[in-house]
Coordinates of C-alpha atoms in Angstrom, one line a residue:
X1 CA 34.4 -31.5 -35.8
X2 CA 37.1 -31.2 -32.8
X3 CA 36.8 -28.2 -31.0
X4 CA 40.1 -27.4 -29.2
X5 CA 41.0 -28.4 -26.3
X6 CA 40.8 -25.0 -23.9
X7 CA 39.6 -24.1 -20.5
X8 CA 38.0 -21.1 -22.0
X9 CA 35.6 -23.8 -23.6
X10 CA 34.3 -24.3 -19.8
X11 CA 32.3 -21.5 -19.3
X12 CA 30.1 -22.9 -22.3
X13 CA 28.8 -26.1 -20.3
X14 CA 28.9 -24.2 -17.3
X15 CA 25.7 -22.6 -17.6
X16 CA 22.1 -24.3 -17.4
X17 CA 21.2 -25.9 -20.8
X18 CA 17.8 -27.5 -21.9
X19 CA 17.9 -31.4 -20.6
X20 CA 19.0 -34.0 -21.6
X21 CA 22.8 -33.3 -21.0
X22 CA 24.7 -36.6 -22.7
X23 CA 28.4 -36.9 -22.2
X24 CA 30.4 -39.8 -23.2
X25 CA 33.6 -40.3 -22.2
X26 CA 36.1 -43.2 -23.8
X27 CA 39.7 -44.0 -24.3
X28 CA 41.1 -44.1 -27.4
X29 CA 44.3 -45.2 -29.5
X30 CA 47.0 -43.6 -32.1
X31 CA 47.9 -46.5 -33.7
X32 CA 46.5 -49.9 -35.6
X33 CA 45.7 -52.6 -34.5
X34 CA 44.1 -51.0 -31.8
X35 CA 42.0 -48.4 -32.4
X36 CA 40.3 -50.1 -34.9
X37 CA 38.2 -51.1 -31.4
X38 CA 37.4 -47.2 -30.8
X39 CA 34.0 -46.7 -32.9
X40 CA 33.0 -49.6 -31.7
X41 CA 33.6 -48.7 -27.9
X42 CA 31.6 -45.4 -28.8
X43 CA 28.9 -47.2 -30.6
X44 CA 28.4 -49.6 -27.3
X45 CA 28.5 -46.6 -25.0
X46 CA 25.9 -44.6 -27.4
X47 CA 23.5 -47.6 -26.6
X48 CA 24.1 -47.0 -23.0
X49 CA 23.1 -43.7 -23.6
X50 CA 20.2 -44.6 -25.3
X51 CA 19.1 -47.2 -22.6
X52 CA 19.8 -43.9 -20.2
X53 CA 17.0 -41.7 -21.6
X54 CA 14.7 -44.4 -22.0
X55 CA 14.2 -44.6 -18.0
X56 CA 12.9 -40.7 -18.7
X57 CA 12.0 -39.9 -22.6
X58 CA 9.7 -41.0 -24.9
X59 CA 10.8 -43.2 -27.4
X60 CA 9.7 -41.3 -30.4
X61 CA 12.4 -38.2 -29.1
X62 CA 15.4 -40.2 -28.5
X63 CA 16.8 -40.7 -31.7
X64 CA 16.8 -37.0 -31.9
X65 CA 18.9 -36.8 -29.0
X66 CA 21.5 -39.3 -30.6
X67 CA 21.4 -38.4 -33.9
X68 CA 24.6 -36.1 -33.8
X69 CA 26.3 -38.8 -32.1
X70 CA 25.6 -41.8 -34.6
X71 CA 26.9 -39.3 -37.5
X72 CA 29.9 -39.3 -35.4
X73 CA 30.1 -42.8 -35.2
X74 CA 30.0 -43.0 -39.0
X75 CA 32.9 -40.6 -40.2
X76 CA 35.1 -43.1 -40.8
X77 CA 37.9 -40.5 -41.6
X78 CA 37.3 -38.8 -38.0
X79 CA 37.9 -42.2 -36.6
X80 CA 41.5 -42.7 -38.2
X81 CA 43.0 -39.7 -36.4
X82 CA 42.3 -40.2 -33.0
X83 CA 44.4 -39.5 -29.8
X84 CA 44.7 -41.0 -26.4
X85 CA 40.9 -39.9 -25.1
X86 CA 37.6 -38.9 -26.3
X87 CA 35.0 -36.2 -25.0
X88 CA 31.3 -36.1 -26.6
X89 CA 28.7 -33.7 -25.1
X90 CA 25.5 -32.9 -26.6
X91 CA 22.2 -31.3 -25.8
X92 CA 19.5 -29.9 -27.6
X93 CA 20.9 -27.1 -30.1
X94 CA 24.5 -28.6 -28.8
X95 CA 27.1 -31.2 -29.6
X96 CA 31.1 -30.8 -29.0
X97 CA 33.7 -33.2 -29.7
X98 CA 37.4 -33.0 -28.0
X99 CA 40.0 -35.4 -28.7
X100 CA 42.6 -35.5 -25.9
X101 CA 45.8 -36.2 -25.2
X102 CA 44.8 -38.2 -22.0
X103 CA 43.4 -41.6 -21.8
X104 CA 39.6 -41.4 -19.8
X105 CA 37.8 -43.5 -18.0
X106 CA 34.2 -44.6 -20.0
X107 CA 31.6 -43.1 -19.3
X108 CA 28.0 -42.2 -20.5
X109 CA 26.1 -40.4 -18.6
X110 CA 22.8 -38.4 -19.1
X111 CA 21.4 -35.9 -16.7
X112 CA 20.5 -32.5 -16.3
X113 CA 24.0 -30.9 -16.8
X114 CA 27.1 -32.5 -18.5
X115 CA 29.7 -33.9 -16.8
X116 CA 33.3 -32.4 -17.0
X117 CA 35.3 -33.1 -14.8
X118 CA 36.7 -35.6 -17.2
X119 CA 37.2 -32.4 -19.2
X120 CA 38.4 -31.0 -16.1
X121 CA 41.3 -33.5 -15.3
X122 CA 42.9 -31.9 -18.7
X123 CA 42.3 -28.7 -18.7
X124 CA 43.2 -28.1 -14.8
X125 CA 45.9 -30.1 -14.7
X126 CA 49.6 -29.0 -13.4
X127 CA 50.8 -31.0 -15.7
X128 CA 50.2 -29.1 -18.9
X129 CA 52.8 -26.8 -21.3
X130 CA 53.2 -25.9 -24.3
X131 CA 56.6 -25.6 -26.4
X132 CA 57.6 -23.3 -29.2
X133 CA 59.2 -24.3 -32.3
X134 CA 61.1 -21.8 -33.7
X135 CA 63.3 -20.8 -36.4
X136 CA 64.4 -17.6 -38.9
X137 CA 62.1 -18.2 -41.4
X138 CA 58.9 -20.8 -39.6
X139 CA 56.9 -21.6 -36.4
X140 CA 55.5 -24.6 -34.9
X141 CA 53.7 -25.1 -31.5
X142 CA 53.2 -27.9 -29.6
X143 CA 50.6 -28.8 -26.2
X144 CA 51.3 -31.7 -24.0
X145 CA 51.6 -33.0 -20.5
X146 CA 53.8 -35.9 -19.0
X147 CA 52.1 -38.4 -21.5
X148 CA 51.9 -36.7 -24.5
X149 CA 53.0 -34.4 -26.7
X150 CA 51.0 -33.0 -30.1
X151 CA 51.7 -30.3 -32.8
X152 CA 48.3 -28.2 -32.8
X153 CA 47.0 -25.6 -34.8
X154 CA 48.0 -21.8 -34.6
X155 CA 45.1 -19.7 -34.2
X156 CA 44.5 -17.6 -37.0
X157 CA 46.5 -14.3 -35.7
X158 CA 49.7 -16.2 -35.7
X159 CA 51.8 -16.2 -38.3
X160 CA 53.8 -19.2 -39.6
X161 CA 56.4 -18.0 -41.9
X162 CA 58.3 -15.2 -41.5
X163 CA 57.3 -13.9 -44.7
X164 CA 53.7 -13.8 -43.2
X165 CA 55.2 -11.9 -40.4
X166 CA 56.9 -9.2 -42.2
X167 CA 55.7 -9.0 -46.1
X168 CA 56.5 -6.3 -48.1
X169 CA 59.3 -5.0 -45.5
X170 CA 60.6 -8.4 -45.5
X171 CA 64.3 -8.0 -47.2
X172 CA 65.0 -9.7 -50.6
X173 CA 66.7 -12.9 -50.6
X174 CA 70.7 -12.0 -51.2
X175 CA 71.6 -10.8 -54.5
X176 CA 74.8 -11.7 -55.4
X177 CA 75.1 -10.1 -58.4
X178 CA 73.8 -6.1 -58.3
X179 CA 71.5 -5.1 -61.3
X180 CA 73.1 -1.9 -60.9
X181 CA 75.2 -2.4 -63.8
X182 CA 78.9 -3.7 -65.1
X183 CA 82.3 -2.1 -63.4
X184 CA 84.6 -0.4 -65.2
X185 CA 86.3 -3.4 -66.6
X186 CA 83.0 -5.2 -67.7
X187 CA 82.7 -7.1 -64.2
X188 CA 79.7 -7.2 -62.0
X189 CA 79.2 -4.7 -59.7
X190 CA 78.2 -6.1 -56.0
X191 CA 76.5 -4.8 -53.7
X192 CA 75.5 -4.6 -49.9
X193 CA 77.1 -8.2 -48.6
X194 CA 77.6 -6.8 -44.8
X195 CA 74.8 -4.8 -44.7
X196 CA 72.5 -7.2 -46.7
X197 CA 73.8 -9.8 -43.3
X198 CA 72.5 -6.8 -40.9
X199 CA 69.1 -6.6 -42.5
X200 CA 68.6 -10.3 -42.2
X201 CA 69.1 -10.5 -39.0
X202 CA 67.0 -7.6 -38.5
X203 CA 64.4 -9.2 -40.1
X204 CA 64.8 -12.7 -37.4
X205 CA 64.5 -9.7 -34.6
X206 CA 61.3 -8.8 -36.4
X207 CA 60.0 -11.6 -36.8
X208 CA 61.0 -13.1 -33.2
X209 CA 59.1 -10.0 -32.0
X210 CA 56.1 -10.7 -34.4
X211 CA 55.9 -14.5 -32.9
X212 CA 56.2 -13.4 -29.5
X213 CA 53.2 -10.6 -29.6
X214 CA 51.3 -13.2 -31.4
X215 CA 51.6 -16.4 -29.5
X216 CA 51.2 -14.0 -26.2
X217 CA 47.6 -12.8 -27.3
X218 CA 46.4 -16.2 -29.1
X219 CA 47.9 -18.5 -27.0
X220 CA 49.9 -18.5 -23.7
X221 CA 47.2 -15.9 -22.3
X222 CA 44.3 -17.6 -23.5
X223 CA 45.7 -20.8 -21.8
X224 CA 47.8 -19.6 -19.2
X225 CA 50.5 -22.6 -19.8
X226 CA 54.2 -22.4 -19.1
X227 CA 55.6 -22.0 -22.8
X228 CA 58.9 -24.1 -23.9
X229 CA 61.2 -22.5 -26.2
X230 CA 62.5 -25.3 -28.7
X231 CA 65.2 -24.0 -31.2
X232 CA 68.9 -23.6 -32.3
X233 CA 71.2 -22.2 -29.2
X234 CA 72.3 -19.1 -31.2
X235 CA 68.1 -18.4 -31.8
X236 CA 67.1 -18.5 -27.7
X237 CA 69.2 -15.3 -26.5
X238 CA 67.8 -13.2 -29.0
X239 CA 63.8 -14.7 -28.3
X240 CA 64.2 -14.2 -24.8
X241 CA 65.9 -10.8 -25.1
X242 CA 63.0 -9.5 -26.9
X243 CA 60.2 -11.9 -25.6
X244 CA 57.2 -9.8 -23.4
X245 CA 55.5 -12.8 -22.5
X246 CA 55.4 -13.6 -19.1
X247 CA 55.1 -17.7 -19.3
X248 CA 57.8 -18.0 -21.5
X249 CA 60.2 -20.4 -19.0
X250 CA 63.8 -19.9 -18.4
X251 CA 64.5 -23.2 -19.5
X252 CA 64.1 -24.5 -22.9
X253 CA 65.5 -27.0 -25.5
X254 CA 68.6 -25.7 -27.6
X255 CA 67.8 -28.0 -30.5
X256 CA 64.8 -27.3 -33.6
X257 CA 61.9 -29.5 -32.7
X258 CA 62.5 -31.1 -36.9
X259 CA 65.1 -33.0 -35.1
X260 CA 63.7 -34.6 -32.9
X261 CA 61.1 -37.8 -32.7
X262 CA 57.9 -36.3 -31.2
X263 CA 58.1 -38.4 -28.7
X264 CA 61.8 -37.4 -27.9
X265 CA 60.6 -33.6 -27.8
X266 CA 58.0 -34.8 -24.9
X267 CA 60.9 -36.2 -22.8
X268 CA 63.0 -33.1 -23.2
X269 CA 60.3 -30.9 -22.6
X270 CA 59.0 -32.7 -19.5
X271 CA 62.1 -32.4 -18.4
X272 CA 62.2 -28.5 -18.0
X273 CA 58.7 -28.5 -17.1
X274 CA 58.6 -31.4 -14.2
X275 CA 60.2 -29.6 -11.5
X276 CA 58.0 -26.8 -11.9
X277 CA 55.2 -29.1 -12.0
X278 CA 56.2 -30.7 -8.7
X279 CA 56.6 -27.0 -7.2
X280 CA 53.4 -26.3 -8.3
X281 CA 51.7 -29.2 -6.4
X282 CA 53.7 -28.9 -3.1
X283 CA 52.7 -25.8 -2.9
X284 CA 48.9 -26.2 -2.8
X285 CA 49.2 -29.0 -0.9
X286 CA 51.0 -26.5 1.9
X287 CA 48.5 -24.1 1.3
X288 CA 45.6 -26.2 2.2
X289 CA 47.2 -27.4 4.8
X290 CA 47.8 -24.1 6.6
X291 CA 44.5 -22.8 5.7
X292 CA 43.0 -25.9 7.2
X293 CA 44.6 -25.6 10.4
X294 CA 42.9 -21.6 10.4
X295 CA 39.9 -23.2 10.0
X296 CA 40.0 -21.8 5.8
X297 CA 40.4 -25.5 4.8
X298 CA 38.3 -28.5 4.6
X299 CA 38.1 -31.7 3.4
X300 CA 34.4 -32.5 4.2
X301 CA 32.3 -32.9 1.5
X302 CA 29.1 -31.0 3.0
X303 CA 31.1 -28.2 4.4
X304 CA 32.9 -27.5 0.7
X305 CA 29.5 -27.8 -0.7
X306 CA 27.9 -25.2 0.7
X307 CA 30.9 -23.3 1.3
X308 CA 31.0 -24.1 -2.4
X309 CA 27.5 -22.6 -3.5
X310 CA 28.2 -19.1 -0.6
X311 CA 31.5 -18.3 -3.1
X312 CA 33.4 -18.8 0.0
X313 CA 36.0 -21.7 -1.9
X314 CA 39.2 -20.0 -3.7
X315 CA 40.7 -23.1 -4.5
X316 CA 39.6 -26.9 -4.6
X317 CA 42.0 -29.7 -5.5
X318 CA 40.4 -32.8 -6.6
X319 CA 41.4 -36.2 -6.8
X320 CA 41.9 -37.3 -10.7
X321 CA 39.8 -40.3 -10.5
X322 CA 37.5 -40.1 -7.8
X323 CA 33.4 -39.7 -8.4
X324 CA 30.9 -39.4 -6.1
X325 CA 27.4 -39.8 -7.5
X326 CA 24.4 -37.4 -6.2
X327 CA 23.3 -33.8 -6.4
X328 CA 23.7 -30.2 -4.4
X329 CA 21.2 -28.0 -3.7
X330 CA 21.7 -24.5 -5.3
X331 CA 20.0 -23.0 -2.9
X332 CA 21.9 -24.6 0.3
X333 CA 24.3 -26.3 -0.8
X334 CA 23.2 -29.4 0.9
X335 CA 24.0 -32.9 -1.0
X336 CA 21.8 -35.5 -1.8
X337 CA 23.9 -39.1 -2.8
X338 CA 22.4 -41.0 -5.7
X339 CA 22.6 -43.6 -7.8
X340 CA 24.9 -43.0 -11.2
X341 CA 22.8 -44.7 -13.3
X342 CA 19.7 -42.2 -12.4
X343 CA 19.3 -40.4 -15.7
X344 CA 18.9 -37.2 -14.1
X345 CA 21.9 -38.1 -11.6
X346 CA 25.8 -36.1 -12.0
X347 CA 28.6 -36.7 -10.4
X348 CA 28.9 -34.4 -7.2
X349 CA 32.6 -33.8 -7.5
X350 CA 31.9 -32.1 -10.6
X351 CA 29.0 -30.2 -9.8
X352 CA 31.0 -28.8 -7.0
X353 CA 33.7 -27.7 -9.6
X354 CA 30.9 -26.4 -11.7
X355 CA 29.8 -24.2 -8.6
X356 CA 33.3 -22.9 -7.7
X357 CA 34.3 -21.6 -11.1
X358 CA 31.0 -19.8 -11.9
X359 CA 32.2 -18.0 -7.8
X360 CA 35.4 -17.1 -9.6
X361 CA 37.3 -20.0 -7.7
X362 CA 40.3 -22.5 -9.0
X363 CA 40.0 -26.3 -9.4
X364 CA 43.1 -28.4 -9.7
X365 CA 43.1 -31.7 -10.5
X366 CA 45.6 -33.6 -8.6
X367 CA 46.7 -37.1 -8.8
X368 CA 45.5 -39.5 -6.2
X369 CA 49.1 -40.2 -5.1
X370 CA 49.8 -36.4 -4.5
X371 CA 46.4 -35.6 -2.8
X372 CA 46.7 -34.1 0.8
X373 CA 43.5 -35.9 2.0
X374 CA 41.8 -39.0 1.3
X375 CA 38.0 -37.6 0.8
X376 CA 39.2 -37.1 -2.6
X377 CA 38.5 -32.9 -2.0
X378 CA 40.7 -30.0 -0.2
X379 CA 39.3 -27.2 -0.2
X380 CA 40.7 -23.2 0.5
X381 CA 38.8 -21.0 1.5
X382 CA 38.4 -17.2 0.7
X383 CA 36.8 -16.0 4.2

């Protein structure tokens, strides 16, 4: 039922679906006693979405509309694994569930395209790494941010022992005792001790390598996140030496992640990864600023927007929390303000990241305290 949480996922709310778009934001909890209040948050906010369509739809097709969503509501087992956020959208012939590792703001909105930027503020955020648990013989991986950190699933190509790596080449556990036969005074003949120690460690290069080509293709360059290596000191030389991917960072944490509390393996990891982080939004912020002052900057909401819609924006930073109700004209690119609660209503920011990444363009999603303008946009332009 959760689909994983990947920008890749984007492109597939990006483009025009059949009305009515529902999306339903909500925070959620980890632990008792608390989240015993999250289905019955969603439940509350599924009437509002019901109370939404019937300002447009006929009675007799709503429940249609909701039906996916009230099954959700009654998986009880769904509901005892939840995380810090919740994102529901679902149109005809469509319905997607992401728990998230970041707490949202409610929301339930219907309209004639969903509304992301929710999905955005995770996705695009600077904030975001992976880390690597490694050792000789099993792999683990991890995704967080500054908040929180979770083991998640490796896609299907990777593989988690070494064992799957390297089957039938993989060299025998150590014999001790050869089956070769008795000496020549009835003792056990024994084989191989040094050079059984060469192919093992053979066998970690192999394996290293076999992690690295994997987590490369299924996972760094599908995300694009700075990747964290967590494992024993004597295992990092040898990952990095033979390592090809290009996120893995220079830092990492010289201790297996099965020793730590998860929450201890956030700390260290944020760590390594907030300086970088910090780099990261410092330098947007100088590049708007400079491209501003060429006249390839903006901050004006009308001017981005049909910048926005003529492919002309390369990167937009928007501010984490801000929404401004209304519509743009696809056409123009002029804006229209609006009322939220308008069923067929979005929220502008949004549509305006919608718009730049179908162009090709970037969106970050910066925190208010970090943003170089108070309009809640900074836009760079390409021309």
């Amino acid at each position: 039922m959760n689909a994983p949480a990947n920008q890749n996922y984007l492109s597939e709310f990006l483009g025009a679906h059949e009305p009515p778009c529902l999306s339903l934001y909500q925070p959620t909890f980890r632990h008792h006693p608390d989240k015993q209040q999250d289905p019955i948050r969603f439940r509350n906010l599924v009437k509002t979405l019901e109370e939404s369509l019937r300002q447009k739809y006929p009675a007799s097709e709503i429940p249609a509309f909701l039906e996916p969503f009230q099954s959700l509501a009654d998986d009880r087992d769904f509901w005892k694994h939840t995380l810090d956020g919740l994102a529901v959208l679902g149109a005809p012939g469509l319905f997607r569930v992401f728990k998230l590792q970041r707490t949202v703001p409610e929301r339930a909105i219907v309209a004639d395209s969903f509304h992301i930027k929710p999905l955005l503020r995770v996705w695009q955020s600077a904030d975001r790494y992976q880390v690597l648990g490694l050792s000789r013989q099993e792999v683990k991986l991890f995704e967080g941010n500054r908040d929180a950190l979770d083991e998640i699933d490796l896609a299907p190509g990777v593989p988690r022992t070494i064992t799957d790596a390297l089957g039938d080449d993989l060299t025998q556990p150590h014999q001790t005792v050869a089956s070769y036969g008795m000496g020549a005074k009835g003792t056990p003949m024994r084989h191989g001790h040094g050079g059984k120690k060469d192919e093992v460690d053979k066998d970690a290069e192999r394996f290293f390598r076999a992690i690295d080509r994997a987590i490369l293709e299924h996972h760094s360059q599908p995300s694009g996140l700075p990747l964290l290596l967590a494992a024993l000191p004597e295992h990092h030389a040898l990952f990095h030496q033979v390592s090809h991917n290009p996120l893995l960072m220079a830092e990492g944490i010289d201790i297996h992640p099965d020793a730590l509390a998860l929450d201890a393996l956030r700390e260290r990891a944020w760590q390594a990864v907030e300086p970088r982080y910090l780099v990261r939004l410092a330098g947007w912020v100088e590049e708007f600023g400079a491209a501003q002052a060429k006249g390839l900057g903006s901050d004006d909401l009308a001017q981005v927007a049909e910048a926005a819609v003529a492919g002309r924006v390369a990167t937009l930073l928007v501010e984490a929390e801000r929404q401004v109700p209304g519509r743009i004209d696809a056409a123009t690119g002029e804006i229209e303000f609006a009322d939220l609660a308008d069923p067929e209503v979005d929220d502008l920011l949004d549509d305006l990241g919608e718009w730049i990444l179908k162009m090709g363009g970037h969106i970050v999603i910066v925190p208010s305290e970090r943003m170089p303008t108070l309009a809640g946009i900074a836009a760079i332009y390409r021309f």
